[in-house]
Amino acid sequence: MARSGSSRFILTSILGILATIGLLWFVTHASGDARFFYNEEGLVIVVGGVICVALLAFRGDEIRAALSALSAVFRRTGGLEREVADLLDVSKLLYGKQIAAADDRVRKVSSPFLKLGLQMVVDGASLDDIMHVMNWRIQKQAEAEQAQSRFFRVLASFAPAFGLLGTLAGMVGMLKQLGGGDIGLIGSSMAIAMLATLYGLILANLVFKPLAIKLEQRTTEHVAQLNILLEGVVLAHLNRSPSVIQETLATYLMDVHEEAGRGR
C-alpha cells in the first residue's frame, strides 16, 4: 500500500511538471513566436529581487536547508517497515524481561527518534518523561520542516511584487521615451513592463507555491509517522505483548495511508 501510494505521488508530480511545461509552451507560442516572451531585464529584476529577499530574510543555514529539501520534494517519506521491525524486536525482549538483551538491541536501531524512545523505556524512565521528551522532538522536527516550506511561501509572496517593480520600471522608461518618439526604445520598455509581471506570477504560482505545498504535505506525513512510533514506544513501556503492538501499529499505519490517499 505504501509503495502504491508513493508511486501515485511521484506520478502526479511528473504529470504536474509536464502540464506546467505544456501550459507555458501554449502561452509562449500562442502569439506565434516564443522569443517575444523572453526579456533579460525583466528576468533580472524578478529573479534578482527574489534572491535579495531570500538573503535578507533568511539565515544561510535556513536557505541551505530549504534548498536541500528540494531533493525530497517529489517523493513521499519512506515507510516504517524497518522501524516497526526494530520496535517489535525490542518489545519482545522487554516482554520477556530480557533487559540486557533489549539494551543491546536498542543500540542497533537505525531511527534516532525511535532509538531515543526505546532507550528511555529500557532505562526505566517514567511515561511522563518519555512523552515530554518525544513530543518535544516531534515538535522540533515539525518546526524545522515548516521553516523549509515557509521559505518558499515567502518567496511566492514577493515574486509578484518584483514583477510589479519591473512593470513600474518599464513604464517609467516608456514614458521617458515618448517625447523622443523612438519606437524601438518604447517597445523595449513596454516589454519589460509586461513580461516582468508575467515572470513574477509564473514564479509565484507555478514554482514557489507548489514547492511549499509539497513540503507541507511531507511534513504532515512525517509527523504522523513519528506519532505512530511514539505510540509504539508507549505500548512497549506499558509492557504490552508484541502481537498487540504489531496490530495496533498496523491499524494506525492503515489509517495514515487512507488519509494520505484521500488527500492526494
PDB file of C-alpha atoms in Angstrom:
ATOM      1  CA  MET A   1       0.000   0.000   0.000  1.00  0.00           C
ATOM      2  CA  ALA A   2       2.803   2.396   0.900  1.00  0.00           C
ATOM      3  CA  ARG A   3       4.625   1.596  -2.339  1.00  0.00           C
ATOM      4  CA  SER A   4       1.447   2.159  -4.342  1.00  0.00           C
ATOM      5  CA  GLY A   5       0.874   5.499  -2.622  1.00  0.00           C
ATOM      6  CA  SER A   6       4.440   6.545  -3.307  1.00  0.00           C
ATOM      7  CA  SER A   7       4.057   5.619  -6.979  1.00  0.00           C
ATOM      8  CA  ARG A   8       0.889   7.698  -7.269  1.00  0.00           C
ATOM      9  CA  PHE A   9       2.619  10.590  -5.547  1.00  0.00           C
ATOM     10  CA  ILE A  10       5.540  10.500  -7.994  1.00  0.00           C
ATOM     11  CA  LEU A  11       3.153  10.106 -10.947  1.00  0.00           C
ATOM     12  CA  THR A  12       1.128  13.180 -10.015  1.00  0.00           C
ATOM     13  CA  SER A  13       4.339  15.180  -9.563  1.00  0.00           C
ATOM     14  CA  ILE A  14       5.576  14.192 -13.023  1.00  0.00           C
ATOM     15  CA  LEU A  15       2.180  14.916 -14.575  1.00  0.00           C
ATOM     16  CA  GLY A  16       2.162  18.303 -12.843  1.00  0.00           C
ATOM     17  CA  ILE A  17       5.561  19.197 -14.281  1.00  0.00           C
ATOM     18  CA  LEU A  18       4.511  18.094 -17.768  1.00  0.00           C
ATOM     19  CA  ALA A  19       1.245  20.031 -17.522  1.00  0.00           C
ATOM     20  CA  THR A  20       3.145  23.146 -16.431  1.00  0.00           C
ATOM     21  CA  ILE A  21       5.559  22.830 -19.339  1.00  0.00           C
ATOM     22  CA  GLY A  22       2.611  22.326 -21.698  1.00  0.00           C
ATOM     23  CA  LEU A  23       0.824  25.377 -20.341  1.00  0.00           C
ATOM     24  CA  LEU A  24       3.916  27.583 -20.680  1.00  0.00           C
ATOM     25  CA  TRP A  25       4.537  26.247 -24.187  1.00  0.00           C
ATOM     26  CA  PHE A  26       0.969  27.093 -25.188  1.00  0.00           C
ATOM     27  CA  VAL A  27       1.172  30.600 -23.708  1.00  0.00           C
ATOM     28  CA  THR A  28       4.512  31.417 -25.321  1.00  0.00           C
ATOM     29  CA  HIS A  29       3.542  30.020 -28.735  1.00  0.00           C
ATOM     30  CA  ALA A  30       0.033  31.469 -28.827  1.00  0.00           C
ATOM     31  CA  SER A  31       1.440  34.670 -30.318  1.00  0.00           C
ATOM     32  CA  GLY A  32       3.450  32.763 -32.901  1.00  0.00           C
ATOM     33  CA  ASP A  33       6.971  33.463 -31.604  1.00  0.00           C
ATOM     34  CA  ALA A  34       8.237  32.334 -28.185  1.00  0.00           C
ATOM     35  CA  ARG A  35      11.056  34.866 -28.357  1.00  0.00           C
ATOM     36  CA  PHE A  36       8.532  37.591 -27.623  1.00  0.00           C
ATOM     37  CA  PHE A  37       8.297  36.239 -24.061  1.00  0.00           C
ATOM     38  CA  TYR A  38      11.990  36.495 -23.272  1.00  0.00           C
ATOM     39  CA  ASN A  39      13.229  39.703 -21.731  1.00  0.00           C
ATOM     40  CA  GLU A  40      16.538  39.737 -19.933  1.00  0.00           C
ATOM     41  CA  GLU A  41      15.878  42.920 -17.966  1.00  0.00           C
ATOM     42  CA  GLY A  42      12.565  41.645 -16.632  1.00  0.00           C
ATOM     43  CA  LEU A  43      14.133  38.347 -15.587  1.00  0.00           C
ATOM     44  CA  VAL A  44      16.962  40.103 -13.776  1.00  0.00           C
ATOM     45  CA  ILE A  45      14.517  42.319 -11.870  1.00  0.00           C
ATOM     46  CA  VAL A  46      12.243  39.483 -10.754  1.00  0.00           C
ATOM     47  CA  VAL A  47      14.795  36.723 -10.118  1.00  0.00           C
ATOM     48  CA  GLY A  48      17.313  39.151  -8.657  1.00  0.00           C
ATOM     49  CA  GLY A  49      14.673  40.626  -6.378  1.00  0.00           C
ATOM     50  CA  VAL A  50      13.641  37.175  -5.121  1.00  0.00           C
ATOM     51  CA  ILE A  51      17.288  36.329  -4.409  1.00  0.00           C
ATOM     52  CA  CYS A  52      17.692  39.594  -2.485  1.00  0.00           C
ATOM     53  CA  VAL A  53      14.634  38.773  -0.352  1.00  0.00           C
ATOM     54  CA  ALA A  54      15.981  35.305   0.403  1.00  0.00           C
ATOM     55  CA  LEU A  55      19.333  36.705   1.501  1.00  0.00           C
ATOM     56  CA  LEU A  56      17.792  39.494   3.578  1.00  0.00           C
ATOM     57  CA  ALA A  57      15.007  37.494   5.247  1.00  0.00           C
ATOM     58  CA  PHE A  58      16.705  34.158   5.988  1.00  0.00           C
ATOM     59  CA  ARG A  59      19.919  32.916   7.520  1.00  0.00           C
ATOM     60  CA  GLY A  60      22.401  30.952   5.473  1.00  0.00           C
ATOM     61  CA  ASP A  61      21.577  27.669   7.216  1.00  0.00           C
ATOM     62  CA  GLU A  62      17.854  28.196   6.580  1.00  0.00           C
ATOM     63  CA  ILE A  63      18.482  28.775   2.873  1.00  0.00           C
ATOM     64  CA  ARG A  64      20.685  25.688   2.646  1.00  0.00           C
ATOM     65  CA  ALA A  65      18.094  23.572   4.474  1.00  0.00           C
ATOM     66  CA  ALA A  66      15.279  24.724   2.168  1.00  0.00           C
ATOM     67  CA  LEU A  67      17.318  24.106  -0.977  1.00  0.00           C
ATOM     68  CA  SER A  68      18.464  20.689   0.247  1.00  0.00           C
ATOM     69  CA  ALA A  69      14.820  19.733   0.861  1.00  0.00           C
ATOM     70  CA  LEU A  70      14.173  20.082  -2.875  1.00  0.00           C
ATOM     71  CA  SER A  71      15.813  16.692  -3.449  1.00  0.00           C
ATOM     72  CA  ALA A  72      12.998  15.021  -1.498  1.00  0.00           C
ATOM     73  CA  VAL A  73      10.100  17.205  -2.560  1.00  0.00           C
ATOM     74  CA  PHE A  74       8.924  14.862  -5.327  1.00  0.00           C
ATOM     75  CA  ARG A  75       8.903  11.696  -3.285  1.00  0.00           C
ATOM     76  CA  ARG A  76       6.954  10.611  -0.251  1.00  0.00           C
ATOM     77  CA  THR A  77       8.622   9.855   3.028  1.00  0.00           C
ATOM     78  CA  GLY A  78       9.768   6.256   3.401  1.00  0.00           C
ATOM     79  CA  GLY A  79       7.695   3.587   5.047  1.00  0.00           C
ATOM     80  CA  LEU A  80       8.059   2.434   8.637  1.00  0.00           C
ATOM     81  CA  GLU A  81       8.732  -1.223   7.938  1.00  0.00           C
ATOM     82  CA  ARG A  82      12.270  -1.174   9.312  1.00  0.00           C
ATOM     83  CA  GLU A  83      11.360   0.960  12.318  1.00  0.00           C
ATOM     84  CA  VAL A  84       8.393  -1.250  13.207  1.00  0.00           C
ATOM     85  CA  ALA A  85      10.599  -4.343  12.927  1.00  0.00           C
ATOM     86  CA  ASP A  86      13.133  -2.775  15.294  1.00  0.00           C
ATOM     87  CA  LEU A  87      10.373  -1.818  17.699  1.00  0.00           C
ATOM     88  CA  LEU A  88       8.893  -5.318  17.725  1.00  0.00           C
ATOM     89  CA  ASP A  89      12.312  -6.917  18.311  1.00  0.00           C
ATOM     90  CA  VAL A  90      12.936  -4.725  21.347  1.00  0.00           C
ATOM     91  CA  SER A  91       9.391  -5.162  22.649  1.00  0.00           C
ATOM     92  CA  LYS A  92       9.755  -8.959  22.507  1.00  0.00           C
ATOM     93  CA  LEU A  93      12.873  -8.792  24.643  1.00  0.00           C
ATOM     94  CA  LEU A  94      11.241  -6.380  27.083  1.00  0.00           C
ATOM     95  CA  TYR A  95       8.132  -8.542  27.291  1.00  0.00           C
ATOM     96  CA  GLY A  96      10.363 -11.496  28.144  1.00  0.00           C
ATOM     97  CA  LYS A  97      12.190  -9.430  30.831  1.00  0.00           C
ATOM     98  CA  GLN A  98      15.469  -9.652  28.891  1.00  0.00           C
ATOM     99  CA  ILE A  99      16.554  -6.131  29.740  1.00  0.00           C
ATOM    100  CA  ALA A 100      20.245  -6.536  28.909  1.00  0.00           C
ATOM    101  CA  ALA A 101      19.466  -8.073  25.519  1.00  0.00           C
ATOM    102  CA  ALA A 102      16.932  -5.312  24.851  1.00  0.00           C
ATOM    103  CA  ASP A 103      19.555  -2.693  25.675  1.00  0.00           C
ATOM    104  CA  ASP A 104      21.949  -4.253  23.169  1.00  0.00           C
ATOM    105  CA  ARG A 105      19.220  -4.424  20.524  1.00  0.00           C
ATOM    106  CA  VAL A 106      18.311  -0.753  21.012  1.00  0.00           C
ATOM    107  CA  ARG A 107      21.852   0.229  20.061  1.00  0.00           C
ATOM    108  CA  LYS A 108      21.233  -1.236  16.590  1.00  0.00           C
ATOM    109  CA  VAL A 109      18.053   0.754  15.932  1.00  0.00           C
ATOM    110  CA  SER A 110      18.547   2.940  12.847  1.00  0.00           C
ATOM    111  CA  SER A 111      15.983   5.677  13.574  1.00  0.00           C
ATOM    112  CA  PRO A 112      17.394   8.244  16.054  1.00  0.00           C
ATOM    113  CA  PHE A 113      13.868   9.140  17.187  1.00  0.00           C
ATOM    114  CA  LEU A 114      12.843   5.560  17.873  1.00  0.00           C
ATOM    115  CA  LYS A 115      16.233   4.764  19.399  1.00  0.00           C
ATOM    116  CA  LEU A 116      15.841   7.567  21.936  1.00  0.00           C
ATOM    117  CA  GLY A 117      12.354   6.446  22.942  1.00  0.00           C
ATOM    118  CA  LEU A 118      13.260   2.780  23.320  1.00  0.00           C
ATOM    119  CA  GLN A 119      16.403   3.647  25.242  1.00  0.00           C
ATOM    120  CA  MET A 120      14.285   5.602  27.727  1.00  0.00           C
ATOM    121  CA  VAL A 121      11.994   2.590  28.077  1.00  0.00           C
ATOM    122  CA  VAL A 122      14.928   0.264  28.728  1.00  0.00           C
ATOM    123  CA  ASP A 123      16.386   2.723  31.229  1.00  0.00           C
ATOM    124  CA  GLY A 124      13.123   2.731  33.166  1.00  0.00           C
ATOM    125  CA  ALA A 125      12.085   6.340  32.523  1.00  0.00           C
ATOM    126  CA  SER A 126       8.585   7.332  33.535  1.00  0.00           C
ATOM    127  CA  LEU A 127       5.815   7.601  30.974  1.00  0.00           C
ATOM    128  CA  ASP A 128       5.537  11.348  31.571  1.00  0.00           C
ATOM    129  CA  ASP A 129       9.244  11.815  30.862  1.00  0.00           C
ATOM    130  CA  ILE A 130       9.018   9.726  27.701  1.00  0.00           C
ATOM    131  CA  MET A 131       6.006  11.653  26.425  1.00  0.00           C
ATOM    132  CA  HIS A 132       7.611  15.002  27.252  1.00  0.00           C
ATOM    133  CA  VAL A 133      10.918  14.273  25.519  1.00  0.00           C
ATOM    134  CA  MET A 134       9.441  12.529  22.487  1.00  0.00           C
ATOM    135  CA  ASN A 135       6.747  15.151  21.878  1.00  0.00           C
ATOM    136  CA  TRP A 136       9.427  17.824  22.155  1.00  0.00           C
ATOM    137  CA  ARG A 137      11.443  16.019  19.469  1.00  0.00           C
ATOM    138  CA  ILE A 138       8.374  15.797  17.222  1.00  0.00           C
ATOM    139  CA  GLN A 139       7.697  19.499  17.700  1.00  0.00           C
ATOM    140  CA  LYS A 140      11.272  20.453  16.828  1.00  0.00           C
ATOM    141  CA  GLN A 141      11.236  18.230  13.747  1.00  0.00           C
ATOM    142  CA  ALA A 142       7.968  19.769  12.587  1.00  0.00           C
ATOM    143  CA  GLU A 143       9.279  23.307  13.173  1.00  0.00           C
ATOM    144  CA  ALA A 144      12.437  22.576  11.165  1.00  0.00           C
ATOM    145  CA  GLU A 145      10.458  21.221   8.217  1.00  0.00           C
ATOM    146  CA  GLN A 146       7.861  24.007   8.399  1.00  0.00           C
ATOM    147  CA  ALA A 147      10.684  26.531   8.116  1.00  0.00           C
ATOM    148  CA  GLN A 148      11.602  24.956   4.778  1.00  0.00           C
ATOM    149  CA  SER A 149       8.095  25.358   3.370  1.00  0.00           C
ATOM    150  CA  ARG A 150       7.842  28.868   4.834  1.00  0.00           C
ATOM    151  CA  PHE A 151      10.953  29.827   2.823  1.00  0.00           C
ATOM    152  CA  PHE A 152       9.128  29.130  -0.451  1.00  0.00           C
ATOM    153  CA  ARG A 153       5.894  30.689   0.815  1.00  0.00           C
ATOM    154  CA  VAL A 154       7.771  33.932   1.457  1.00  0.00           C
ATOM    155  CA  LEU A 155       9.392  33.882  -1.974  1.00  0.00           C
ATOM    156  CA  ALA A 156       5.985  33.239  -3.552  1.00  0.00           C
ATOM    157  CA  SER A 157       4.559  36.306  -1.815  1.00  0.00           C
ATOM    158  CA  PHE A 158       7.371  38.576  -3.037  1.00  0.00           C
ATOM    159  CA  ALA A 159       7.760  37.357  -6.637  1.00  0.00           C
ATOM    160  CA  PRO A 160       4.648  39.210  -7.938  1.00  0.00           C
ATOM    161  CA  ALA A 161       5.796  42.341  -6.102  1.00  0.00           C
ATOM    162  CA  PHE A 162       9.063  42.337  -8.015  1.00  0.00           C
ATOM    163  CA  GLY A 163       7.084  41.699 -11.179  1.00  0.00           C
ATOM    164  CA  LEU A 164       5.208  44.894 -10.374  1.00  0.00           C
ATOM    165  CA  LEU A 165       8.527  46.644  -9.749  1.00  0.00           C
ATOM    166  CA  GLY A 166       9.665  45.599 -13.213  1.00  0.00           C
ATOM    167  CA  THR A 167       6.373  46.857 -14.625  1.00  0.00           C
ATOM    168  CA  LEU A 168       6.835  50.260 -12.993  1.00  0.00           C
ATOM    169  CA  ALA A 169      10.431  50.464 -14.169  1.00  0.00           C
ATOM    170  CA  GLY A 170       9.354  49.628 -17.711  1.00  0.00           C
ATOM    171  CA  MET A 171       6.547  52.191 -17.609  1.00  0.00           C
ATOM    172  CA  VAL A 172       8.937  54.894 -16.431  1.00  0.00           C
ATOM    173  CA  GLY A 173      11.331  54.068 -19.260  1.00  0.00           C
ATOM    174  CA  MET A 174       8.475  54.082 -21.760  1.00  0.00           C
ATOM    175  CA  LEU A 175       7.189  57.468 -20.605  1.00  0.00           C
ATOM    176  CA  LYS A 176      10.668  58.981 -20.813  1.00  0.00           C
ATOM    177  CA  GLN A 177      10.936  57.854 -24.440  1.00  0.00           C
ATOM    178  CA  LEU A 178       7.558  59.208 -25.544  1.00  0.00           C
ATOM    179  CA  GLY A 179       8.976  62.649 -26.199  1.00  0.00           C
ATOM    180  CA  GLY A 180      11.803  61.289 -28.353  1.00  0.00           C
ATOM    181  CA  GLY A 181       9.471  59.165 -30.437  1.00  0.00           C
ATOM    182  CA  ASP A 182      11.918  56.232 -30.591  1.00  0.00           C
ATOM    183  CA  ILE A 183       9.556  53.330 -31.225  1.00  0.00           C
ATOM    184  CA  GLY A 184      12.285  50.742 -30.565  1.00  0.00           C
ATOM    185  CA  LEU A 185      13.059  52.050 -27.095  1.00  0.00           C
ATOM    186  CA  ILE A 186       9.385  52.462 -26.286  1.00  0.00           C
ATOM    187  CA  GLY A 187       8.721  48.859 -27.308  1.00  0.00           C
ATOM    188  CA  SER A 188      11.659  47.596 -25.231  1.00  0.00           C
ATOM    189  CA  SER A 189      10.423  49.436 -22.140  1.00  0.00           C
ATOM    190  CA  MET A 190       6.905  48.125 -22.654  1.00  0.00           C
ATOM    191  CA  ALA A 191       8.255  44.572 -22.939  1.00  0.00           C
ATOM    192  CA  ILE A 192       9.956  44.959 -19.578  1.00  0.00           C
ATOM    193  CA  ALA A 193       6.743  46.308 -18.080  1.00  0.00           C
ATOM    194  CA  MET A 194       4.553  43.469 -19.327  1.00  0.00           C
ATOM    195  CA  LEU A 195       6.891  40.498 -19.032  1.00  0.00           C
ATOM    196  CA  ALA A 196       8.179  41.302 -15.544  1.00  0.00           C
ATOM    197  CA  THR A 197       4.652  40.853 -14.192  1.00  0.00           C
ATOM    198  CA  LEU A 198       4.331  37.593 -16.113  1.00  0.00           C
ATOM    199  CA  TYR A 199       7.622  36.275 -14.705  1.00  0.00           C
ATOM    200  CA  GLY A 200       6.579  37.170 -11.164  1.00  0.00           C
ATOM    201  CA  LEU A 201       3.253  35.358 -11.491  1.00  0.00           C
ATOM    202  CA  ILE A 202       4.855  32.271 -13.003  1.00  0.00           C
ATOM    203  CA  LEU A 203       7.496  32.030 -10.261  1.00  0.00           C
ATOM    204  CA  ALA A 204       4.924  32.530  -7.508  1.00  0.00           C
ATOM    205  CA  ASN A 205       2.139  30.259  -8.729  1.00  0.00           C
ATOM    206  CA  LEU A 206       3.916  27.587 -10.768  1.00  0.00           C
ATOM    207  CA  VAL A 207       7.175  27.238  -8.838  1.00  0.00           C
ATOM    208  CA  PHE A 208       7.306  28.523  -5.260  1.00  0.00           C
ATOM    209  CA  LYS A 209       3.759  27.805  -4.058  1.00  0.00           C
ATOM    210  CA  PRO A 210       3.675  24.213  -5.399  1.00  0.00           C
ATOM    211  CA  LEU A 211       7.059  23.554  -3.780  1.00  0.00           C
ATOM    212  CA  ALA A 212       5.762  24.893  -0.454  1.00  0.00           C
ATOM    213  CA  ILE A 213       2.661  22.699  -0.667  1.00  0.00           C
ATOM    214  CA  LYS A 214       4.751  19.606  -1.411  1.00  0.00           C
ATOM    215  CA  LEU A 215       6.978  20.298   1.603  1.00  0.00           C
ATOM    216  CA  GLU A 216       3.943  20.860   3.828  1.00  0.00           C
ATOM    217  CA  GLN A 217       2.494  17.517   2.738  1.00  0.00           C
ATOM    218  CA  ARG A 218       5.811  15.832   3.526  1.00  0.00           C
ATOM    219  CA  THR A 219       5.872  17.417   6.989  1.00  0.00           C
ATOM    220  CA  THR A 220       2.317  16.275   7.754  1.00  0.00           C
ATOM    221  CA  GLU A 221       3.128  12.697   6.765  1.00  0.00           C
ATOM    222  CA  HIS A 222       6.432  12.688   8.645  1.00  0.00           C
ATOM    223  CA  VAL A 223       4.814  13.961  11.859  1.00  0.00           C
ATOM    224  CA  ALA A 224       2.124  11.285  11.546  1.00  0.00           C
ATOM    225  CA  GLN A 225       4.807   8.611  11.259  1.00  0.00           C
ATOM    226  CA  LEU A 226       6.666   9.920  14.304  1.00  0.00           C
ATOM    227  CA  ASN A 227       3.454   9.840  16.330  1.00  0.00           C
ATOM    228  CA  ILE A 228       2.922   6.210  15.299  1.00  0.00           C
ATOM    229  CA  LEU A 229       6.416   5.355  16.525  1.00  0.00           C
ATOM    230  CA  LEU A 230       5.727   7.230  19.749  1.00  0.00           C
ATOM    231  CA  GLU A 231       2.590   5.158  20.273  1.00  0.00           C
ATOM    232  CA  GLY A 232       4.678   2.018  19.804  1.00  0.00           C
ATOM    233  CA  VAL A 233       7.197   3.239  22.378  1.00  0.00           C
ATOM    234  CA  VAL A 234       4.385   3.919  24.851  1.00  0.00           C
ATOM    235  CA  LEU A 235       2.957   0.424  24.343  1.00  0.00           C
ATOM    236  CA  ALA A 236       6.415  -1.051  24.884  1.00  0.00           C
ATOM    237  CA  HIS A 237       6.724   0.947  28.115  1.00  0.00           C
ATOM    238  CA  LEU A 238       3.336  -0.394  29.222  1.00  0.00           C
ATOM    239  CA  ASN A 239       4.736  -3.916  28.565  1.00  0.00           C
ATOM    240  CA  ARG A 240       2.087  -4.802  26.017  1.00  0.00           C
ATOM    241  CA  SER A 241       2.650  -8.015  24.095  1.00  0.00           C
ATOM    242  CA  PRO A 242       4.440  -7.757  20.722  1.00  0.00           C
ATOM    243  CA  SER A 243       1.332  -9.037  18.926  1.00  0.00           C
ATOM    244  CA  VAL A 244      -0.786  -6.249  20.422  1.00  0.00           C
ATOM    245  CA  ILE A 245       1.832  -3.661  19.469  1.00  0.00           C
ATOM    246  CA  GLN A 246       2.022  -5.014  15.930  1.00  0.00           C
ATOM    247  CA  GLU A 247      -1.747  -4.994  15.445  1.00  0.00           C
ATOM    248  CA  THR A 248      -2.097  -1.509  16.920  1.00  0.00           C
ATOM    249  CA  LEU A 249       0.639  -0.021  14.742  1.00  0.00           C
ATOM    250  CA  ALA A 250      -0.761  -1.766  11.658  1.00  0.00           C
ATOM    251  CA  THR A 251      -4.127  -0.115  12.321  1.00  0.00           C
ATOM    252  CA  TYR A 252      -2.524   3.311  12.713  1.00  0.00           C
ATOM    253  CA  LEU A 253      -0.476   2.877   9.543  1.00  0.00           C
ATOM    254  CA  MET A 254      -3.569   1.876   7.607  1.00  0.00           C
ATOM    255  CA  ASP A 255      -5.398   4.991   8.826  1.00  0.00           C
ATOM    256  CA  VAL A 256      -2.467   7.206   7.830  1.00  0.00           C
ATOM    257  CA  HIS A 257      -2.263   5.661   4.348  1.00  0.00           C
ATOM    258  CA  GLU A 258      -6.020   6.032   3.837  1.00  0.00           C
ATOM    259  CA  GLU A 259      -5.924   9.668   4.935  1.00  0.00           C
ATOM    260  CA  ALA A 260      -2.968  10.358   2.639  1.00  0.00           C
ATOM    261  CA  GLY A 261      -4.828   8.698  -0.213  1.00  0.00           C
ATOM    262  CA  ARG A 262      -7.857  10.937   0.329  1.00  0.00           C
ATOM    263  CA  GLY A 263      -5.581  13.970   0.376  1.00  0.00           C
ATOM    264  CA  ARG A 264      -3.992  13.237  -2.999  1.00  0.00           C
TER     265      ARG A 264
END
